[in-house]
Coordinates of C-alpha atoms in Angstrom, one line a residue:
M18 CA 13.6 -6.0 -7.3
Q19 CA 15.1 -2.9 -5.7
R20 CA 18.4 -4.6 -5.3
A21 CA 18.4 -5.5 -9.1
W22 CA 17.3 -1.9 -10.0
R23 CA 20.1 -0.2 -7.9
Q24 CA 22.7 -2.6 -9.4
L25 CA 21.6 -1.7 -12.9
L26 CA 21.6 2.0 -12.1
L27 CA 25.1 1.8 -10.5
K28 CA 26.3 -0.2 -13.4
R29 CA 24.9 2.5 -15.9
K30 CA 26.5 5.4 -13.7
K31 CA 29.9 3.6 -14.0
T32 CA 29.6 3.4 -17.9
D33 CA 27.2 5.4 -19.9
G34 CA 25.8 7.7 -17.4
R35 CA 28.8 9.0 -15.7
Q36 CA 28.6 12.5 -17.2
L37 CA 24.6 12.7 -17.0
P38 CA 23.0 13.7 -13.7
T39 CA 19.7 11.9 -14.6
I40 CA 18.4 9.2 -16.8
P41 CA 17.5 10.5 -20.2
K42 CA 13.8 9.8 -21.3
G43 CA 14.8 7.4 -24.1
C44 CA 17.1 5.3 -21.9
F45 CA 14.6 4.5 -19.3
P46 CA 12.6 2.0 -21.3
K47 CA 15.7 0.2 -22.2
L48 CA 16.9 0.0 -18.5
L49 CA 13.5 -1.1 -17.4
K50 CA 13.6 -4.0 -20.0
L51 CA 17.0 -5.0 -18.6
L52 CA 15.5 -5.0 -15.1
I53 CA 12.6 -7.2 -16.2
D54 CA 15.0 -9.7 -18.0
E55 CA 17.1 -9.7 -14.8
L56 CA 14.0 -10.5 -12.7
N57 CA 12.8 -13.3 -15.0
I58 CA 15.9 -15.4 -14.3
N59 CA 14.9 -16.0 -10.7
A60 CA 11.0 -15.4 -11.1
S61 CA 9.9 -19.0 -10.6
R62 CA 12.2 -19.5 -7.5
N63 CA 11.1 -16.3 -5.9
I64 CA 7.4 -17.2 -6.3
I65 CA 8.1 -20.6 -4.7
A66 CA 10.1 -19.1 -1.9
G67 CA 7.4 -16.5 -1.2
F68 CA 4.8 -19.2 -0.9
K69 CA 7.0 -21.3 1.4
K70 CA 7.7 -18.2 3.6
T71 CA 4.0 -17.6 4.1
G72 CA 3.4 -21.2 4.8
I73 CA 0.7 -21.7 2.0
S74 CA 2.9 -24.0 -0.3
S75 CA 3.3 -27.0 2.1
L76 CA 0.8 -25.6 4.7
N77 CA 3.4 -25.3 7.4
G78 CA 1.5 -24.0 10.4
H79 CA 4.7 -23.1 12.3
E80 CA 5.7 -20.7 9.5
I81 CA 2.4 -19.0 9.8
L82 CA 2.4 -18.7 13.5
A83 CA 6.0 -17.4 13.5
R84 CA 4.9 -14.4 11.4
L85 CA 1.9 -13.5 13.8
P86 CA 3.0 -10.5 16.1
D87 CA 2.8 -10.7 19.9
R88 CA 1.8 -14.1 20.4
D89 CA 3.4 -16.9 22.4
L90 CA 3.9 -20.2 20.4
G91 CA 3.7 -22.2 23.5
A92 CA 0.0 -21.4 23.8
D93 CA -2.5 -23.4 22.0
N94 CA -2.0 -22.8 18.3
Q95 CA -5.8 -23.1 17.4
S96 CA -6.7 -20.3 20.0
V97 CA -3.9 -18.1 18.8
V98 CA -5.0 -18.2 15.1
E99 CA -8.6 -17.8 16.2
D100 CA -7.8 -14.7 18.3
S101 CA -5.8 -13.1 15.6
V102 CA -8.4 -13.7 13.0
V103 CA -11.2 -12.4 15.2
T104 CA -9.3 -9.4 16.1
L105 CA -8.6 -8.7 12.3
L106 CA -12.2 -9.1 11.5
R107 CA -13.5 -6.7 14.2
E108 CA -11.0 -4.1 13.0
M109 CA -12.2 -4.5 9.5
R110 CA -15.9 -4.5 10.5
Y111 CA -16.1 -1.8 13.1
G112 CA -13.0 0.3 11.9
S113 CA -10.6 2.1 14.1
M114 CA -10.0 5.3 12.0
N115 CA -13.1 7.2 13.1
I116 CA -13.7 8.7 9.6
I117 CA -17.1 10.5 9.6
E118 CA -18.9 11.4 6.4
P119 CA -19.1 15.2 6.2
K120 CA -22.6 16.9 6.5
R121 CA -24.2 17.8 3.2
K122 CA -23.9 21.5 2.3
R123 CA -27.0 23.6 1.8
K124 CA -27.7 25.6 -1.2
L125 CA -28.1 29.3 -0.7
N126 CA -30.6 31.0 -3.0
V127 CA -29.1 34.5 -3.4
L128 CA -30.2 37.0 -6.0
P129 CA -27.4 37.9 -8.6
G130 CA -25.3 41.0 -7.5
K131 CA -26.5 41.0 -4.0
S132 CA -24.0 40.4 -1.1
V133 CA -24.6 38.1 1.7
A134 CA -23.4 38.5 5.2
A135 CA -22.6 35.7 7.8
E136 CA -25.8 36.7 9.8
E137 CA -28.0 36.3 6.7
I138 CA -26.8 32.8 5.8
E139 CA -29.5 31.1 8.1
D140 CA -32.3 33.2 6.7
Y141 CA -31.4 32.2 3.1
A142 CA -31.0 28.5 4.1
E143 CA -34.6 28.5 5.6
N144 CA -36.1 29.9 2.3

């Protein structure tokens, strides 16, 4: 998609857009339509190739194992897949980002027009 878009922009720069630094607002939808038409030519082949690469289409185990990082294909394939799935599930369940929910802020009941100093905040929070 990026390749087709860049080719389309380059073609436009060589013809109609050689004097304009940017794409005019009215031309963008037409360029987008040309891009979609260009992508629809190979859409079915691209989808099939994507499924083959992931190993889903014909369920090719070697394709899937080749895409797993840091694993030796000589090891038992069953254990390699099990280990990577278990590792993924652990990361999803227990998380590794250490994001903590912020504490809830307290409402201070202060009379209108009265100023509050930092030392007085605890007194207002208790009331």
